Amino acid sequence: MSSSVEAPDLVCELDCVQGVVDALTSVRWKRLQDAVVEISEHGMVIIVEETACLQAKVYLQREIFLKYDYGARGRPRFGLSLGLFVDCLNTFSVPGRSNTLEIRYPGSDMQLLLRSVDSSNACIYAEMRTRIPETISWDYNFETAGSTPMSFTVKSSALKEAIDDLEWPGSSIQITLQPSPPSVVFRGEGHGDLQIDFNYYAHMDLLIAFSCDRQISHRYKYKFLRATTSNIPSSVIRDNRGSKFTIGRGGMLKVQHLVAVAKPSTSHPHIDSAGYQQPNRIAYIEFFVKPEMEEDNVNDS
Amino acid sequence: MKFKAQLTDNGINLLEKRILAALDKMGKVCHVFLTRDHAFFLHNLLNSDGVQSIAQFKKESLFQDYRISSQNEDKIAFSIDLSLLHRALRSILTIYVESRDSDSSCLQIKLVKKAPPHSNQAVPFLTLEAKGYKSAVVQDVPISKPLSRADVQELQLALENAQEMPLTLVKAPELNLLQSFVDRMKHVGEVLGVSVSKCGDLHLQISTTSITLGAEFRNLTVLGERVEGAAVDVGSNAQTRIERAVQRGDAMSVQVSVKHFYKSLQSSLAKPDCAFYGIAPHGACLIVIFQFLIPGTRQIDKSISLHCRLPVLDPGSN
């Protein structure tokens, strides 16, 4: 444990704890989840996954932090309980007050150390035990399926609503992208059939961007699709943001959300999905969902 | 056994807007104990687990025309469902407020025995009665049978024991802040270590195998025994500071249930002006005392007192 004698791998300060809590909450799809935290000179990545079919990553770039002193070589990784980490961070976020949190890793026993630093008369502190991380079972190299990326961007609120509605047929959801007419179809078949169409020309306010040069169709487990939207922070809906879907090689689905972790200091009352906000206060969230295997890539050329 | 009084405007306000809401959070059912001079609302005094809450009012702070008589030195005790009492009071107030201008209006509270519908057996009620110029409303709140002489004795003894004060009290930080903090903290664990030092430190900590989460509040106002010595430990961290203070005998620590701690903080619904934390001698319990000021002054209102006693989880460890 030589690192405890030397300078810590990371000392950083954060003043937007609630935003980070929101971002992390969006990948919290069940109560007990193990997460792997990877720190680098660029920031922090929190990775959670389930049964090698669903993986989520939260990118907290160094620009999110007030201060970010990175002193390690390589990219230290450690494991911890996501739920506990979120609950713990949440304790540091006092509503209606600005507060600064210092995060330090590692402590003398490889703990993650947190403490509030803005008042000399009151101090909140925490020490979280970390684990040796389990190996990430699939560090997936996401590749586009052809020359044109197969992707679309949809209003997060509409997306969440659509996926919530698909709960009724349940089990397995087919997502189809087709170029003419340009549209995205979510179709669920289970206890019953339900189909939700997003037509690019009919709903340009919902389907914000669309890129597809041939028809493509894959099935995904409903519970995994649901995990990608079930805990979207309310700020994402409020800010009227969009979520991006990309279908890659082998039908791998990538879902991306942007979460503003701090209130915009600019005076733009309306922030559109492209994000006129300063990009440096945004946490990036990515989900990767593997397709169901039965009908293997029937339509994938 | 007779009890009859008129609720004063101040008493109505105090009960309806502040006290009943706070006490209701402490537990649905409580004992009401009435003596010649005082009215008490008591939670968990006759059973040892759970937060004990003691709310004491001089009769003048709630009532006028206060008449009580019983064969047990004019003491009466019974248990009552606080949410029912609160509801009855709120409902009767809508009528009472309308008819307030007339001279005859008053809100009377009394003990009665009457047979409920579909029964011949008379049972006791605490009755609220508003007589206005045009209308009159009666709300009967069912209560338990009055406590026996022996039970009243036991209640009084428990009440006397509950008056034991800590040697040192520290003034709690802003209650809303503390409440929101503990509300979040309670997701992390169940047992809360609470330390109170004579230098004016309040230290809260939850420690489990996977996390230690705590808060240290320093330089708080101290009542009772105090030591100056905060300067000694500058530079060390919160945990070592409090451990050293305990070793020096300048601080005491107990463990209580986080849920109990949070519950006691809900007394802030009674809008106290401040709160003090202290640990009873020998670490018998954690005590929180809520203080009320006479409105518009900085003087302590001695006619109202509210305090809670939190059972410690492991008395042997200290």
XYZ file of C-alpha atoms in Angstrom:
619
model
C 0.000 0.000 0.000
C 2.659 2.432 -1.055
C 0.106 4.862 -2.357
C -0.987 5.821 1.144
C 2.458 7.227 1.867
C 2.714 9.141 -1.349
C 0.374 11.858 -2.462
C -3.143 10.549 -2.970
C -4.210 9.519 -6.445
C -6.965 12.080 -6.438
C -8.054 15.115 -4.480
C -10.968 16.955 -5.980
C -13.611 19.452 -4.946
C -17.181 19.555 -6.071
C -19.771 22.272 -5.523
C -22.666 20.701 -7.418
C -23.278 17.626 -5.319
C -26.971 17.426 -6.130
C -26.279 17.361 -9.861
C -23.858 14.487 -9.438
C -26.380 12.678 -7.240
C -28.938 13.101 -10.035
C -26.513 11.837 -12.658
C -25.593 8.771 -10.624
C -29.211 8.093 -9.729
C -30.023 7.743 -13.419
C -27.988 4.537 -13.580
C -29.410 3.151 -10.361
C -31.927 0.645 -11.647
C -31.993 -1.573 -8.592
C -31.234 -1.324 -4.927
C -28.003 -3.243 -4.648
C -25.580 -2.476 -7.423
C -21.848 -2.730 -7.495
C -20.074 0.015 -9.349
C -16.552 0.369 -10.600
C -15.008 3.805 -10.407
C -12.167 4.635 -12.714
C -10.212 7.825 -12.231
C -7.957 9.453 -14.742
C -6.576 12.852 -15.565
C -9.759 13.527 -17.528
C -12.179 12.865 -14.713
C -14.118 10.070 -13.119
C -16.106 7.311 -14.771
C -18.597 5.253 -12.806
C -19.518 1.959 -14.440
C -22.326 -0.383 -13.512
C -23.490 -3.450 -15.335
C -25.903 -6.309 -15.169
C -25.540 -9.885 -16.346
C -23.327 -8.815 -19.222
C -26.366 -7.481 -21.063
C -26.637 -3.972 -19.771
C -23.902 -1.556 -18.906
C -24.047 2.068 -17.882
C -21.333 4.654 -17.566
C -21.463 8.053 -15.961
C -18.715 10.409 -17.064
C -17.861 13.134 -14.600
C -15.316 15.153 -16.473
C -12.731 17.101 -14.558
C -14.379 20.352 -15.686
C -17.324 19.514 -13.436
C -15.091 19.827 -10.406
C -13.942 23.044 -8.774
C -10.551 21.510 -8.284
C -9.175 18.289 -9.664
C -5.702 17.185 -8.598
C -4.802 13.916 -10.180
C -1.574 12.358 -9.008
C -1.714 8.735 -10.075
C -0.049 6.902 -12.862
C -2.250 4.628 -14.882
C -5.946 4.636 -14.226
C -6.777 3.511 -10.713
C -9.989 1.541 -10.428
C -11.925 0.603 -7.353
C -15.268 -0.951 -6.614
C -18.000 0.279 -4.319
C -21.711 0.013 -3.759
C -23.478 2.500 -6.020
C -26.487 2.844 -3.738
C -24.372 3.604 -0.722
C -22.275 6.073 -2.697
C -25.379 7.932 -3.875
C -26.929 7.950 -0.401
C -23.664 9.149 1.040
C -23.226 11.943 -1.523
C -26.808 12.943 -0.976
C -26.058 13.606 2.677
C -23.603 16.279 1.595
C -26.139 18.089 -0.490
C -27.981 20.551 1.680
C -30.945 22.032 -0.155
C -30.842 25.765 -0.598
C -27.184 26.101 0.278
C -24.082 26.008 -1.774
C -21.693 23.569 -0.302
C -18.343 22.231 -1.300
C -17.351 18.626 -1.003
C -13.826 17.314 -1.103
C -13.264 13.801 -2.430
C -9.965 12.092 -1.807
C -8.688 8.675 -2.817
C -7.188 6.540 -1.448
C -7.193 6.780 2.335
C -4.792 4.810 4.507
C -6.902 1.706 4.010
C -7.856 2.372 0.376
C -11.049 4.138 1.437
C -12.752 6.864 -0.497
C -12.733 9.921 1.746
C -15.308 12.661 1.528
C -15.720 15.785 3.598
C -17.455 19.110 3.402
C -15.004 21.970 3.403
C -16.966 25.189 3.480
C -17.500 25.798 7.173
C -15.102 25.538 10.063
C -17.900 25.054 12.570
C -19.747 22.249 10.852
C -18.188 19.424 8.945
C -19.724 16.388 7.327
C -17.318 13.577 6.568
C -17.479 10.048 5.224
C -15.167 7.163 4.661
C -16.345 4.560 2.199
C -14.675 1.226 2.033
C -13.699 0.334 -1.499
C -13.269 -3.084 -3.019
C -10.910 -4.537 -5.499
C -12.976 -4.044 -8.619
C -14.467 -6.966 -10.381
C -13.318 -7.057 -13.933
C -15.740 -5.401 -16.248
C -17.076 -8.362 -18.144
C -17.384 -6.528 -21.429
C -15.447 -3.411 -22.046
C -17.304 -3.020 -25.244
C -15.781 -1.223 -28.127
C -18.848 0.285 -29.662
C -18.646 0.347 -33.444
C -21.110 1.739 -35.878
C -22.855 -0.861 -37.965
C -21.994 0.593 -41.347
C -20.750 3.705 -43.021
C -23.655 5.796 -41.781
C -24.236 5.765 -38.049
C -27.698 4.425 -37.307
C -28.963 6.874 -34.764
C -31.752 9.140 -33.676
C -32.251 11.727 -30.988
C -35.576 11.969 -29.261
C -36.912 14.258 -26.552
C -36.081 12.569 -23.273
C -39.543 13.189 -21.885
C -41.218 11.582 -24.905
C -38.802 8.693 -24.809
C -39.458 8.035 -21.147
C -43.175 8.184 -21.718
C -42.972 5.757 -24.653
C -40.873 3.265 -22.741
C -43.133 3.531 -19.700
C -46.117 2.787 -21.948
C -44.409 -0.277 -23.360
C -44.460 -1.838 -19.930
C -47.854 -3.287 -20.703
C -46.835 -5.685 -23.496
C -43.535 -6.066 -21.675
C -40.919 -8.759 -22.167
C -39.269 -7.834 -25.427
C -39.251 -4.662 -27.463
C -38.347 -4.374 -31.083
C -36.770 -1.140 -32.251
C -36.875 -0.504 -35.975
C -35.257 2.350 -37.853
C -36.275 2.862 -41.458
C -35.177 5.513 -43.955
C -38.393 5.954 -45.911
C -40.442 7.397 -44.510
C -37.822 8.267 -41.893
C -39.199 6.856 -38.689
C -38.465 4.907 -35.535
C -40.823 2.209 -34.342
C -40.912 0.726 -30.853
C -42.953 -2.443 -30.870
C -43.743 -4.626 -27.911
C -45.279 -8.063 -28.149
C -46.050 -9.981 -25.035
C -49.333 -9.958 -23.182
C -50.523 -7.834 -26.074
C -49.172 -5.703 -28.880
C -48.259 -2.086 -28.644
C -46.490 -0.078 -31.281
C -45.200 3.444 -30.865
C -44.108 5.285 -33.993
C -41.935 8.343 -34.120
C -42.197 9.763 -37.630
C -39.458 12.221 -38.356
C -41.612 14.529 -40.500
C -44.694 14.264 -38.324
C -42.933 14.793 -34.993
C -39.922 16.924 -35.679
C -40.240 18.448 -32.271
C -39.982 15.005 -30.673
C -37.624 13.237 -33.025
C -34.925 15.855 -33.185
C -32.305 14.123 -35.268
C -32.373 11.060 -37.429
C -29.687 9.232 -39.337
C -30.378 5.962 -41.141
C -29.644 4.695 -44.625
C -31.310 1.305 -44.500
C -33.842 -0.505 -42.397
C -32.524 -2.028 -39.220
C -34.382 -3.848 -36.518
C -33.406 -5.436 -33.209
C -35.106 -6.741 -30.121
C -34.163 -5.764 -26.601
C -35.340 -6.973 -23.226
C -37.902 -4.563 -21.852
C -36.381 -4.440 -18.393
C -33.051 -3.327 -19.816
C -34.624 -0.664 -22.022
C -36.558 0.540 -19.052
C -33.401 0.817 -16.975
C -32.072 3.334 -19.476
C -34.874 5.810 -18.820
C -36.522 4.908 -15.533
C -34.385 7.212 -13.415
C -33.692 10.078 -15.783
C -33.286 13.081 -13.489
C -36.185 15.489 -13.547
C -33.752 18.236 -14.555
C -33.252 16.512 -17.924
C -36.980 16.589 -18.572
C -37.232 20.149 -17.271
C -34.389 21.357 -19.454
C -36.196 19.819 -22.419
C -33.205 17.755 -23.416
C -32.905 14.953 -25.913
C -31.560 11.424 -25.600
C -29.592 9.800 -28.364
C -30.010 6.200 -29.501
C -27.380 4.579 -31.673
C -27.510 1.024 -32.947
C -24.062 -0.351 -33.543
C -22.544 -3.501 -34.916
C -24.365 -6.617 -33.831
C -27.369 -4.608 -32.742
C -25.663 -3.168 -29.688
C -27.765 -0.255 -28.523
C -26.192 2.850 -27.071
C -28.406 5.317 -25.227
C -26.937 8.654 -24.222
C -28.272 11.321 -21.889
C -26.807 14.627 -20.866
C -27.335 15.773 -17.299
C -26.589 19.343 -16.280
C -24.927 18.986 -12.906
C -24.943 22.683 -12.112
C -27.455 25.402 -12.739
C -26.543 27.296 -15.893
C -24.937 30.579 -15.040
C -25.831 31.967 -18.441
C -29.127 33.703 -18.920
C -30.560 31.402 -21.571
C -34.074 30.765 -20.363
C -34.603 28.122 -22.972
C -31.920 25.580 -23.518
C -32.581 23.386 -26.471
C -31.482 19.830 -26.814
C -28.262 20.705 -28.531
C -27.232 22.355 -25.274
C -26.298 25.989 -25.410
C -25.112 25.557 -21.869
C -21.446 25.617 -21.104
C -20.551 22.053 -21.913
C -18.210 21.723 -18.973
C -20.929 21.372 -16.353
C -22.570 18.392 -17.994
C -22.336 14.778 -16.962
C -22.509 12.287 -19.812
C -24.438 9.119 -19.273
C -24.220 6.139 -21.581
C -26.097 2.876 -21.515
C -25.169 -0.119 -23.624
C -27.855 -2.725 -24.156
C -27.167 -6.012 -25.887
C -29.882 -7.203 -28.239
C -31.762 -10.418 -27.640
C -30.090 -13.332 -29.310
C -32.959 -15.416 -30.775
C -33.480 -13.649 -34.060
C -29.865 -13.038 -34.675
C -29.311 -9.921 -36.724
C -31.895 -10.841 -39.317
C -32.007 -7.383 -40.731
C -28.484 -6.317 -40.084
C -26.530 -6.282 -43.273
C -63.800 12.637 38.219
C -64.438 15.899 36.441
C -62.538 18.039 34.011
C -63.830 21.102 32.256
C -62.047 24.127 30.852
C -62.132 26.712 28.125
C -59.393 26.737 25.538
C -57.865 30.183 25.194
C -57.063 31.629 21.773
C -53.410 31.191 22.525
C -54.029 27.623 23.618
C -55.988 26.845 20.464
C -53.267 28.295 18.308
C -50.548 26.458 20.152
C -52.309 23.105 20.007
C -53.720 23.299 16.527
C -50.830 24.882 14.655
C -47.841 23.573 16.513
C -48.007 21.089 19.310
C -50.450 18.459 18.091
C -48.773 18.144 14.695
C -45.409 17.631 16.350
C -46.684 15.180 18.947
C -48.586 13.199 16.346
C -45.274 12.458 14.598
C -43.906 11.135 17.839
C -46.603 8.498 18.069
C -50.299 8.285 17.336
C -51.370 7.595 20.881
C -50.182 9.437 23.972
C -51.131 9.873 27.579
C -52.799 13.075 28.630
C -52.094 13.805 32.259
C -53.954 16.637 33.937
C -53.162 18.038 37.375
C -54.339 21.124 39.251
C -51.700 23.291 37.566
C -50.436 21.484 34.515
C -51.428 19.558 31.439
C -49.001 16.987 30.061
C -48.840 15.066 26.813
C -46.648 12.033 27.397
C -45.326 9.449 24.948
C -43.841 6.091 25.914
C -43.410 6.885 29.582
C -44.761 3.563 30.739
C -42.865 1.417 28.280
C -39.120 1.560 28.076
C -38.569 1.304 24.325
C -39.293 4.140 21.956
C -38.692 7.837 22.259
C -40.085 9.360 25.410
C -41.581 12.720 24.746
C -42.718 15.019 27.505
C -44.735 18.113 26.695
C -45.731 20.175 29.687
C -48.003 23.194 29.783
C -48.970 25.458 32.633
C -52.740 25.440 32.665
C -52.805 29.180 31.873
C -50.936 28.674 28.618
C -53.805 26.610 27.200
C -56.900 27.105 29.316
C -59.007 29.480 31.299
C -61.742 28.625 33.728
C -59.898 25.379 34.437
C -61.744 22.996 36.725
C -60.506 19.580 37.677
C -61.431 17.214 40.435
C -60.759 13.583 41.150
C -60.381 11.366 44.156
C -56.708 10.998 43.318
C -55.542 14.499 44.375
C -57.290 16.004 41.373
C -55.141 14.103 38.924
C -56.566 12.545 35.785
C -54.758 10.571 33.120
C -55.971 8.793 30.007
C -54.679 7.939 26.586
C -55.901 9.551 23.423
C -55.410 9.281 19.681
C -53.643 12.514 18.787
C -54.661 12.545 15.146
C -58.322 12.280 16.145
C -57.928 15.079 18.645
C -56.176 17.193 16.022
C -58.899 16.526 13.478
C -61.671 17.283 15.944
C -60.000 20.530 16.931
C -59.481 21.622 13.339
C -63.031 20.860 12.388
C -64.538 22.665 15.346
C -62.379 25.686 14.700
C -64.025 26.339 11.363
C -67.301 26.941 13.229
C -65.691 28.632 16.173
C -63.824 31.154 14.069
C -67.045 32.187 12.328
C -68.863 32.862 15.548
C -65.929 34.339 17.389
C -67.199 37.907 17.437
C -70.158 37.204 19.647
C -69.475 37.505 23.341
C -70.890 34.166 24.226
C -68.523 32.238 22.001
C -66.098 29.918 23.652
C -64.442 26.611 23.013
C -64.994 24.267 25.859
C -63.142 21.051 26.485
C -64.373 18.495 28.972
C -64.449 14.865 29.936
C -67.758 13.122 29.450
C -69.101 9.631 29.616
C -71.767 8.677 27.182
C -73.066 5.747 25.232
C -71.957 5.731 21.612
C -74.543 4.899 18.917
C -75.655 1.252 18.894
C -74.469 0.644 22.425
C -75.855 1.041 25.915
C -72.509 1.044 27.594
C -71.237 4.498 28.427
C -67.634 5.117 27.432
C -65.409 8.113 28.112
C -64.812 10.910 25.612
C -62.909 14.127 25.564
C -65.451 16.511 24.188
C -64.847 19.766 22.383
C -67.785 22.083 22.234
C -68.121 25.385 20.450
C -71.190 27.465 21.087
C -71.653 30.285 18.696
C -74.369 32.810 18.111
C -76.071 30.722 15.476
C -74.740 27.243 15.850
C -73.124 24.861 18.249
C -70.799 21.984 17.453
C -69.774 19.077 19.586
C -66.870 16.785 18.763
C -66.424 13.680 20.873
C -62.966 12.226 20.807
C -62.863 8.710 22.231
C -60.309 8.192 24.982
C -59.182 5.256 27.062
C -60.652 4.538 30.456
C -58.997 6.890 32.926
C -55.857 5.368 34.398
C -56.178 3.717 37.773
C -54.676 5.286 40.848
C -51.717 2.901 40.635
C -51.140 3.670 36.961
C -51.325 7.399 37.571
C -48.787 6.937 40.336
C -46.523 5.039 37.968
C -46.930 7.682 35.290
C -46.079 10.409 37.743
C -43.022 8.535 38.937
C -41.849 8.034 35.367
C -42.437 11.723 34.767
C -40.325 12.662 37.762
C -37.545 10.349 36.609
C -37.701 11.916 33.185
C -36.835 15.316 34.640
C -33.226 14.271 35.239
C -31.012 16.709 33.366
C -27.639 16.227 31.691
C -24.659 18.056 33.179
C -23.800 19.571 29.830
C -26.112 20.722 27.086
C -25.053 22.010 23.688
C -27.247 24.109 21.471
C -28.230 22.244 18.342
C -27.471 23.717 14.941
C -30.394 25.047 12.946
C -33.093 22.411 13.256
C -34.237 22.381 9.633
C -30.692 21.835 8.539
C -30.125 19.088 11.057
C -33.392 17.448 10.125
C -32.661 17.407 6.406
C -29.193 16.070 7.125
C -30.381 13.239 9.361
C -33.161 12.464 6.905
C -30.546 11.760 4.247
C -28.140 10.117 6.615
C -30.661 7.552 7.772
C -30.425 5.689 4.453
C -26.874 4.700 5.217
C -27.263 2.877 8.528
C -29.444 2.317 11.555
C -27.302 3.093 14.570
C -26.250 6.644 15.260
C -23.420 7.499 17.603
C -24.020 10.827 19.309
C -21.323 12.627 21.257
C -21.692 15.807 23.238
C -18.606 17.589 24.542
C -18.160 20.229 27.190
C -16.307 22.360 24.628
C -19.480 22.740 22.630
C -19.144 20.007 20.033
C -21.959 17.823 18.800
C -20.842 14.827 16.824
C -23.103 12.447 14.943
C -21.825 9.335 13.265
C -23.119 6.246 11.532
C -20.587 3.509 11.160
C -21.111 0.235 9.325
C -18.702 -2.237 7.779
C -18.764 -0.401 4.476
C -19.130 3.231 5.448
C -18.517 5.738 8.172
C -20.574 8.881 7.776
C -20.583 11.647 10.298
C -21.063 15.283 11.053
C -19.298 17.442 13.536
C -20.760 20.719 14.713
C -18.316 22.847 16.685
C -18.324 25.906 18.910
C -21.932 25.501 19.899
C -23.363 27.317 22.896
C -22.840 25.265 26.052
C -25.129 25.211 29.069
C -23.952 23.658 32.327
C -20.492 22.146 32.717
C -18.068 23.383 30.114
C -14.362 23.399 29.347
C -12.424 25.679 27.086
C -10.188 23.525 25.028
C -11.160 23.600 21.435
C -7.725 24.989 20.579
C -5.961 21.821 21.726
C -7.244 19.711 18.914
C -6.966 22.007 15.958
C -5.691 20.085 12.978
C -6.858 16.646 13.983
C -9.949 15.200 12.396
C -13.423 15.020 13.825
C -13.235 11.411 14.946
C -9.946 11.711 16.830
C -11.061 14.989 18.363
C -14.142 13.469 19.890
C -12.339 10.286 20.921
C -9.756 12.351 22.793
C -12.440 14.446 24.436
C -14.165 11.254 25.625
C -10.850 9.956 26.996
C -10.236 13.244 28.824
C -13.720 12.995 30.305
C -14.816 16.122 28.472
C -17.337 14.376 26.291
C -19.867 11.568 26.426
C -21.010 9.276 23.647
C -24.086 7.119 23.251
C -25.622 5.108 20.476
C -29.216 5.615 19.548
C -31.475 4.534 16.721
C -31.282 6.866 13.713
C -35.041 6.519 13.374
C -35.541 7.689 16.949
C -33.201 10.597 16.403
C -35.058 11.647 13.286
C -38.387 11.254 15.019
C -37.355 13.502 17.864
C -36.318 16.142 15.338
C -39.847 16.217 14.010
C -40.697 18.111 17.167
C -39.500 21.073 15.149
C -43.067 21.123 13.813
C -43.918 22.668 17.186
C -41.726 25.583 16.028
C -39.407 25.736 19.009
C -36.908 28.575 18.958
C -33.963 26.300 19.577
C -32.955 22.890 20.845
C -30.288 21.550 23.156
C -28.680 18.127 23.183
C -27.260 16.422 26.235
C -26.503 12.962 27.533
C -28.013 11.896 30.845
C -25.612 10.952 33.661
C -24.057 7.493 33.113
C -25.154 7.612 29.487
C -28.660 6.531 30.419
C -30.266 8.278 27.477
C -29.886 11.070 24.951
C -31.931 14.111 25.819
C -33.098 16.828 23.504
C -34.746 19.864 25.019
C -36.729 22.242 22.872
C -36.901 25.815 24.001
C -39.658 28.284 23.332
C -39.313 32.032 23.643
C -42.088 34.403 24.563
C -43.091 35.794 21.160
C -41.352 39.055 20.378
C -38.847 38.721 23.184
C -35.715 36.790 23.923
C -37.097 35.511 27.179
C -37.659 31.823 27.651
C -41.299 30.876 27.888
C -41.351 28.790 31.031
C -45.002 27.920 30.747
C -44.256 25.464 27.925
C -41.684 22.755 27.981
C -40.982 19.999 25.509
C -38.249 17.442 25.671
C -37.471 13.995 24.365
C -35.479 11.166 25.816
C -34.004 8.704 23.340
C -33.220 5.230 24.627
C -29.607 4.203 24.142
C -29.003 1.033 22.204
C -26.032 -0.353 24.048
C -25.754 1.055 27.545
C -22.909 -1.312 28.400
C -20.469 0.118 25.881
C -19.919 3.306 27.799
